[in-house]
Amino acid sequence: MNDDKLDPELYRIAREKGTEPAFSGKYLNEHSKGMYRCAVCGAELFSSDTKFDSGTGWPSFSEPANTKNIILKKDNSEGMERTEVVCKNCGAHLGHVFDDGPKEKGGKRYCINSTCLQLEKTNETT
Ligand SMILES: [Zn+2]
């Protein structure tokens, strides 16, 4: 997808490393089963199976669906030492990963902007 076709909010976050306001994202309270894909390029990023309610105001995942689809980068902006999560395929900024996730799931919390995600729901009738 060409950058000039991106939704302005998606452009602001994915290309300019913005952050959506806490508790504003469309997927914050989403509990449907499926695959969260990159909103820019469609790469598989996170499975709904790893999504959890972190109480932080952003969709949170304990691990990526495929580590080959993301890049982790050191980010020292805004006076904080954080690790940025980037879509490997298109370079979109997705969010950050922190070490305060659920211990039983490995202790990671991928804190991702809803705007950067597109949920592809699983067609399950169960
Ligand atoms: Zn992408």
Short mmCIF file of N, CA and C and ligand atoms in Angstrom, two decimals:
data_model
loop_
_atom_site.label_atom_id
_atom_site.label_comp_id
_atom_site.label_asym_id
_atom_site.label_seq_id
_atom_site.Cartn_x
_atom_site.Cartn_y
_atom_site.Cartn_z
N MET A 1 0.85 -1.21 0.00
CA MET A 1 0.00 0.00 0.00
C MET A 1 0.88 1.25 0.00
N ASN A 2 0.52 2.20 -0.84
CA ASN A 2 1.28 3.46 -0.86
C ASN A 2 1.01 4.28 0.39
N ASP A 3 2.03 4.96 0.84
CA ASP A 3 1.86 5.77 2.05
C ASP A 3 0.77 6.81 1.89
N ASP A 4 0.59 7.32 0.67
CA ASP A 4 -0.42 8.38 0.52
C ASP A 4 -1.84 7.85 0.59
N LYS A 5 -1.96 6.50 0.66
CA LYS A 5 -3.30 5.92 0.82
C LYS A 5 -3.57 5.56 2.27
N LEU A 6 -2.59 5.71 3.12
CA LEU A 6 -2.78 5.35 4.52
C LEU A 6 -3.73 6.34 5.18
N ASP A 7 -4.54 5.80 6.07
CA ASP A 7 -5.36 6.61 6.93
C ASP A 7 -4.44 7.56 7.71
N PRO A 8 -4.82 8.83 7.87
CA PRO A 8 -3.91 9.79 8.53
C PRO A 8 -3.45 9.35 9.91
N GLU A 9 -4.35 8.74 10.68
CA GLU A 9 -3.97 8.28 12.03
C GLU A 9 -2.98 7.12 11.94
N LEU A 10 -3.21 6.22 10.98
CA LEU A 10 -2.28 5.11 10.79
C LEU A 10 -0.92 5.65 10.34
N TYR A 11 -0.93 6.62 9.46
CA TYR A 11 0.32 7.23 9.01
C TYR A 11 1.07 7.84 10.20
N ARG A 12 0.33 8.55 11.03
CA ARG A 12 0.95 9.24 12.18
C ARG A 12 1.63 8.22 13.10
N ILE A 13 0.99 7.08 13.32
CA ILE A 13 1.53 6.10 14.26
C ILE A 13 2.57 5.20 13.58
N ALA A 14 2.20 4.63 12.43
CA ALA A 14 3.08 3.64 11.79
C ALA A 14 4.32 4.27 11.19
N ARG A 15 4.18 5.47 10.64
CA ARG A 15 5.32 6.09 9.96
C ARG A 15 6.05 7.12 10.81
N GLU A 16 5.33 7.76 11.73
CA GLU A 16 5.96 8.80 12.54
C GLU A 16 6.09 8.38 13.99
N LYS A 17 5.92 7.08 14.25
CA LYS A 17 6.07 6.51 15.59
C LYS A 17 5.20 7.18 16.63
N GLY A 18 3.98 7.44 16.25
CA GLY A 18 3.04 8.02 17.19
C GLY A 18 2.45 6.95 18.10
N THR A 19 1.60 7.37 19.01
CA THR A 19 0.92 6.45 19.91
C THR A 19 -0.54 6.87 19.98
N GLU A 20 -1.43 5.89 19.88
CA GLU A 20 -2.84 6.25 20.02
C GLU A 20 -3.12 6.52 21.49
N PRO A 21 -4.10 7.40 21.78
CA PRO A 21 -4.42 7.68 23.19
C PRO A 21 -4.82 6.40 23.92
N ALA A 22 -4.40 6.25 25.17
CA ALA A 22 -4.76 5.07 25.95
C ALA A 22 -6.27 4.90 26.01
N PHE A 23 -6.72 3.66 26.01
CA PHE A 23 -8.13 3.30 26.11
C PHE A 23 -8.98 3.80 24.94
N SER A 24 -8.33 4.13 23.83
CA SER A 24 -9.08 4.63 22.67
C SER A 24 -9.14 3.61 21.54
N GLY A 25 -8.28 2.60 21.60
CA GLY A 25 -8.11 1.72 20.44
C GLY A 25 -9.29 0.80 20.20
N LYS A 26 -9.51 0.49 18.93
CA LYS A 26 -10.67 -0.33 18.58
C LYS A 26 -10.52 -1.78 19.02
N TYR A 27 -9.29 -2.24 19.26
CA TYR A 27 -9.09 -3.64 19.63
C TYR A 27 -8.80 -3.84 21.11
N LEU A 28 -8.90 -2.76 21.88
CA LEU A 28 -8.56 -2.87 23.31
C LEU A 28 -9.37 -3.98 23.99
N ASN A 29 -10.68 -3.97 23.78
CA ASN A 29 -11.54 -4.96 24.43
C ASN A 29 -12.05 -6.02 23.47
N GLU A 30 -11.30 -6.23 22.41
CA GLU A 30 -11.68 -7.24 21.42
C GLU A 30 -11.28 -8.63 21.92
N HIS A 31 -12.22 -9.55 21.92
CA HIS A 31 -11.90 -10.90 22.38
C HIS A 31 -12.17 -11.97 21.33
N SER A 32 -12.44 -11.55 20.10
CA SER A 32 -12.69 -12.52 19.03
C SER A 32 -11.42 -13.29 18.72
N LYS A 33 -11.60 -14.52 18.28
CA LYS A 33 -10.46 -15.33 17.85
C LYS A 33 -10.03 -14.92 16.46
N GLY A 34 -8.75 -14.93 16.25
CA GLY A 34 -8.27 -14.62 14.90
C GLY A 34 -6.83 -14.20 14.89
N MET A 35 -6.42 -13.67 13.75
CA MET A 35 -5.05 -13.23 13.56
C MET A 35 -5.02 -11.72 13.37
N TYR A 36 -4.20 -11.08 14.18
CA TYR A 36 -4.00 -9.64 14.02
C TYR A 36 -2.89 -9.41 13.00
N ARG A 37 -3.28 -8.78 11.90
CA ARG A 37 -2.31 -8.52 10.84
C ARG A 37 -1.89 -7.05 10.85
N CYS A 38 -0.78 -6.79 10.20
CA CYS A 38 -0.30 -5.42 10.05
C CYS A 38 -1.33 -4.63 9.22
N ALA A 39 -1.74 -3.48 9.74
CA ALA A 39 -2.76 -2.68 9.04
C ALA A 39 -2.20 -2.06 7.76
N VAL A 40 -0.90 -2.01 7.65
CA VAL A 40 -0.29 -1.42 6.46
C VAL A 40 -0.09 -2.48 5.36
N CYS A 41 0.51 -3.63 5.73
CA CYS A 41 0.89 -4.59 4.69
C CYS A 41 0.22 -5.95 4.82
N GLY A 42 -0.44 -6.24 5.93
CA GLY A 42 -1.16 -7.50 6.07
C GLY A 42 -0.35 -8.65 6.63
N ALA A 43 0.90 -8.43 7.02
CA ALA A 43 1.71 -9.50 7.60
C ALA A 43 1.08 -9.99 8.90
N GLU A 44 1.20 -11.32 9.16
CA GLU A 44 0.67 -11.88 10.40
C GLU A 44 1.54 -11.44 11.57
N LEU A 45 0.92 -10.79 12.56
CA LEU A 45 1.72 -10.25 13.66
C LEU A 45 1.43 -10.93 15.00
N PHE A 46 0.16 -10.95 15.40
CA PHE A 46 -0.18 -11.50 16.71
C PHE A 46 -1.45 -12.33 16.62
N SER A 47 -1.44 -13.45 17.34
CA SER A 47 -2.62 -14.30 17.41
C SER A 47 -3.48 -13.85 18.59
N SER A 48 -4.79 -13.97 18.42
CA SER A 48 -5.70 -13.61 19.53
C SER A 48 -5.44 -14.48 20.76
N ASP A 49 -4.83 -15.67 20.55
CA ASP A 49 -4.55 -16.57 21.68
C ASP A 49 -3.57 -15.97 22.68
N THR A 50 -2.75 -15.01 22.24
CA THR A 50 -1.74 -14.44 23.13
C THR A 50 -2.16 -13.07 23.66
N LYS A 51 -3.37 -12.63 23.31
CA LYS A 51 -3.85 -11.32 23.75
C LYS A 51 -4.31 -11.40 25.19
N PHE A 52 -4.01 -10.40 25.97
CA PHE A 52 -4.49 -10.38 27.36
C PHE A 52 -4.81 -8.95 27.78
N ASP A 53 -5.62 -8.83 28.82
CA ASP A 53 -5.97 -7.52 29.33
C ASP A 53 -4.91 -7.05 30.30
N SER A 54 -4.13 -6.08 29.90
CA SER A 54 -3.03 -5.61 30.74
C SER A 54 -3.44 -4.45 31.61
N GLY A 55 -4.57 -3.82 31.29
CA GLY A 55 -5.00 -2.66 32.05
C GLY A 55 -4.26 -1.39 31.71
N THR A 56 -3.40 -1.44 30.68
CA THR A 56 -2.59 -0.27 30.34
C THR A 56 -3.30 0.67 29.37
N GLY A 57 -4.34 0.17 28.70
CA GLY A 57 -5.04 1.01 27.74
C GLY A 57 -4.71 0.71 26.30
N TRP A 58 -3.81 -0.27 26.09
CA TRP A 58 -3.50 -0.68 24.72
C TRP A 58 -3.62 -2.20 24.61
N PRO A 59 -3.95 -2.68 23.41
CA PRO A 59 -3.97 -4.13 23.21
C PRO A 59 -2.61 -4.72 23.57
N SER A 60 -2.60 -5.82 24.32
CA SER A 60 -1.35 -6.40 24.79
C SER A 60 -1.29 -7.87 24.43
N PHE A 61 -0.11 -8.29 24.02
CA PHE A 61 0.10 -9.67 23.60
C PHE A 61 1.33 -10.21 24.30
N SER A 62 1.31 -11.53 24.62
CA SER A 62 2.45 -12.11 25.33
C SER A 62 3.57 -12.52 24.38
N GLU A 63 3.24 -12.73 23.10
CA GLU A 63 4.28 -13.07 22.14
C GLU A 63 3.78 -12.85 20.72
N PRO A 64 4.68 -12.61 19.77
CA PRO A 64 4.27 -12.45 18.38
C PRO A 64 3.86 -13.78 17.78
N ALA A 65 3.01 -13.73 16.75
CA ALA A 65 2.58 -14.96 16.07
C ALA A 65 3.77 -15.60 15.37
N ASN A 66 4.63 -14.77 14.83
CA ASN A 66 5.80 -15.27 14.12
C ASN A 66 6.93 -14.26 14.32
N THR A 67 7.98 -14.69 15.04
CA THR A 67 9.05 -13.73 15.34
C THR A 67 9.75 -13.25 14.08
N LYS A 68 9.56 -13.99 12.98
CA LYS A 68 10.20 -13.57 11.73
C LYS A 68 9.50 -12.36 11.12
N ASN A 69 8.29 -12.06 11.60
CA ASN A 69 7.55 -10.96 11.00
C ASN A 69 7.74 -9.63 11.71
N ILE A 70 8.50 -9.65 12.81
CA ILE A 70 8.71 -8.39 13.51
C ILE A 70 10.20 -8.15 13.77
N ILE A 71 10.52 -6.90 13.97
CA ILE A 71 11.87 -6.51 14.36
C ILE A 71 11.76 -5.77 15.69
N LEU A 72 12.70 -6.03 16.58
CA LEU A 72 12.76 -5.29 17.84
C LEU A 72 13.94 -4.34 17.77
N LYS A 73 13.68 -3.07 18.07
CA LYS A 73 14.73 -2.05 17.99
C LYS A 73 14.82 -1.31 19.31
N LYS A 74 16.06 -0.98 19.68
CA LYS A 74 16.24 -0.12 20.86
C LYS A 74 15.68 1.26 20.56
N ASP A 75 14.95 1.80 21.51
CA ASP A 75 14.34 3.11 21.33
C ASP A 75 14.59 3.94 22.58
N ASN A 76 15.43 4.96 22.45
CA ASN A 76 15.74 5.79 23.61
C ASN A 76 15.06 7.16 23.53
N SER A 77 13.98 7.24 22.76
CA SER A 77 13.29 8.51 22.62
C SER A 77 12.49 8.84 23.88
N GLU A 78 12.14 10.09 24.02
CA GLU A 78 11.32 10.58 25.13
C GLU A 78 11.90 10.25 26.49
N GLY A 79 13.23 10.13 26.56
CA GLY A 79 13.90 9.94 27.84
C GLY A 79 13.68 8.58 28.47
N MET A 80 13.18 7.63 27.68
CA MET A 80 12.94 6.29 28.22
C MET A 80 13.72 5.27 27.41
N GLU A 81 14.17 4.22 28.08
CA GLU A 81 14.79 3.11 27.37
C GLU A 81 13.72 2.08 27.09
N ARG A 82 13.33 2.00 25.85
CA ARG A 82 12.27 1.06 25.50
C ARG A 82 12.71 0.24 24.30
N THR A 83 11.94 -0.81 24.01
CA THR A 83 12.20 -1.60 22.82
C THR A 83 11.02 -1.45 21.88
N GLU A 84 11.32 -0.91 20.72
CA GLU A 84 10.28 -0.66 19.73
C GLU A 84 9.95 -1.95 18.97
N VAL A 85 8.68 -2.14 18.65
CA VAL A 85 8.24 -3.28 17.85
C VAL A 85 7.88 -2.75 16.45
N VAL A 86 8.52 -3.33 15.44
CA VAL A 86 8.37 -2.85 14.07
C VAL A 86 7.97 -4.02 13.17
N CYS A 87 7.09 -3.78 12.20
CA CYS A 87 6.75 -4.79 11.21
C CYS A 87 7.95 -4.97 10.28
N LYS A 88 8.43 -6.22 10.19
CA LYS A 88 9.62 -6.46 9.39
C LYS A 88 9.35 -6.24 7.90
N ASN A 89 8.16 -6.57 7.49
CA ASN A 89 7.83 -6.50 6.06
C ASN A 89 7.75 -5.08 5.53
N CYS A 90 7.12 -4.18 6.28
CA CYS A 90 6.89 -2.83 5.74
C CYS A 90 7.51 -1.74 6.58
N GLY A 91 8.08 -2.09 7.74
CA GLY A 91 8.74 -1.08 8.57
C GLY A 91 7.80 -0.25 9.42
N ALA A 92 6.54 -0.65 9.49
CA ALA A 92 5.59 0.12 10.30
C ALA A 92 5.93 0.03 11.78
N HIS A 93 5.89 1.17 12.46
CA HIS A 93 5.99 1.17 13.92
C HIS A 93 4.69 0.60 14.48
N LEU A 94 4.81 -0.38 15.39
CA LEU A 94 3.62 -1.04 15.93
C LEU A 94 3.36 -0.67 17.38
N GLY A 95 4.43 -0.55 18.15
CA GLY A 95 4.30 -0.26 19.57
C GLY A 95 5.62 -0.57 20.26
N HIS A 96 5.54 -1.00 21.52
CA HIS A 96 6.74 -1.33 22.28
C HIS A 96 6.54 -2.64 23.01
N VAL A 97 7.66 -3.27 23.40
CA VAL A 97 7.56 -4.49 24.22
C VAL A 97 8.20 -4.21 25.58
N PHE A 98 7.52 -4.67 26.63
CA PHE A 98 7.98 -4.46 28.00
C PHE A 98 8.12 -5.81 28.72
N ASP A 99 8.82 -5.78 29.84
CA ASP A 99 9.10 -7.02 30.57
C ASP A 99 8.13 -7.26 31.73
N ASP A 100 6.96 -6.63 31.69
CA ASP A 100 6.03 -6.80 32.81
C ASP A 100 4.79 -7.59 32.41
N GLY A 101 4.95 -8.49 31.44
CA GLY A 101 3.82 -9.33 31.01
C GLY A 101 3.59 -10.47 31.98
N PRO A 102 2.56 -11.28 31.71
CA PRO A 102 2.25 -12.41 32.59
C PRO A 102 3.41 -13.41 32.66
N LYS A 103 3.84 -13.72 33.87
CA LYS A 103 5.02 -14.57 34.05
C LYS A 103 4.82 -15.97 33.46
N GLU A 104 3.59 -16.48 33.62
CA GLU A 104 3.32 -17.84 33.13
C GLU A 104 3.36 -17.91 31.61
N LYS A 105 3.37 -16.75 30.96
CA LYS A 105 3.43 -16.73 29.50
C LYS A 105 4.75 -16.17 28.99
N GLY A 106 5.75 -16.11 29.86
CA GLY A 106 7.07 -15.69 29.41
C GLY A 106 7.47 -14.29 29.85
N GLY A 107 6.53 -13.56 30.45
CA GLY A 107 6.89 -12.27 31.04
C GLY A 107 6.97 -11.08 30.11
N LYS A 108 6.63 -11.28 28.86
CA LYS A 108 6.68 -10.15 27.92
C LYS A 108 5.29 -9.53 27.74
N ARG A 109 5.29 -8.23 27.49
CA ARG A 109 4.05 -7.54 27.14
C ARG A 109 4.30 -6.72 25.89
N TYR A 110 3.77 -7.21 24.78
CA TYR A 110 3.82 -6.46 23.53
C TYR A 110 2.66 -5.49 23.54
N CYS A 111 2.97 -4.22 23.68
CA CYS A 111 1.98 -3.17 23.83
C CYS A 111 1.82 -2.50 22.45
N ILE A 112 0.71 -2.82 21.79
CA ILE A 112 0.59 -2.50 20.37
C ILE A 112 -0.59 -1.56 20.10
N ASN A 113 -0.39 -0.60 19.24
CA ASN A 113 -1.47 0.32 18.87
C ASN A 113 -2.52 -0.41 18.03
N SER A 114 -3.79 -0.29 18.43
CA SER A 114 -4.88 -0.90 17.65
C SER A 114 -4.86 -0.43 16.21
N THR A 115 -4.53 0.83 16.05
CA THR A 115 -4.54 1.45 14.72
C THR A 115 -3.64 0.70 13.74
N CYS A 116 -2.57 0.08 14.25
CA CYS A 116 -1.62 -0.61 13.39
C CYS A 116 -2.04 -2.04 13.10
N LEU A 117 -3.15 -2.47 13.69
CA LEU A 117 -3.57 -3.85 13.54
C LEU A 117 -4.86 -3.97 12.75
N GLN A 118 -5.00 -5.11 12.10
CA GLN A 118 -6.25 -5.44 11.40
C GLN A 118 -6.58 -6.87 11.78
N LEU A 119 -7.66 -7.07 12.50
CA LEU A 119 -8.02 -8.42 12.96
C LEU A 119 -8.72 -9.20 11.85
N GLU A 120 -8.15 -10.36 11.55
CA GLU A 120 -8.80 -11.28 10.63
C GLU A 120 -9.43 -12.37 11.48
N LYS A 121 -10.74 -12.29 11.64
CA LYS A 121 -11.40 -13.21 12.55
C LYS A 121 -11.45 -14.62 11.99
N THR A 122 -11.28 -15.59 12.90
CA THR A 122 -11.37 -16.99 12.52
C THR A 122 -12.83 -17.37 12.38
N ASN A 123 -13.16 -18.09 11.34
CA ASN A 123 -14.53 -18.53 11.16
C ASN A 123 -14.75 -19.81 11.94
N GLU A 124 -15.12 -19.63 13.19
CA GLU A 124 -15.37 -20.78 14.03
C GLU A 124 -16.79 -20.72 14.55
N THR A 125 -17.45 -21.85 14.52
CA THR A 125 -18.83 -21.87 14.99
C THR A 125 -18.93 -22.48 16.37
N THR A 126 -17.80 -22.88 16.92
CA THR A 126 -17.83 -23.53 18.24
C THR A 126 -18.05 -22.50 19.34
ZN ZN B 1 3.58 -4.29 7.84
#
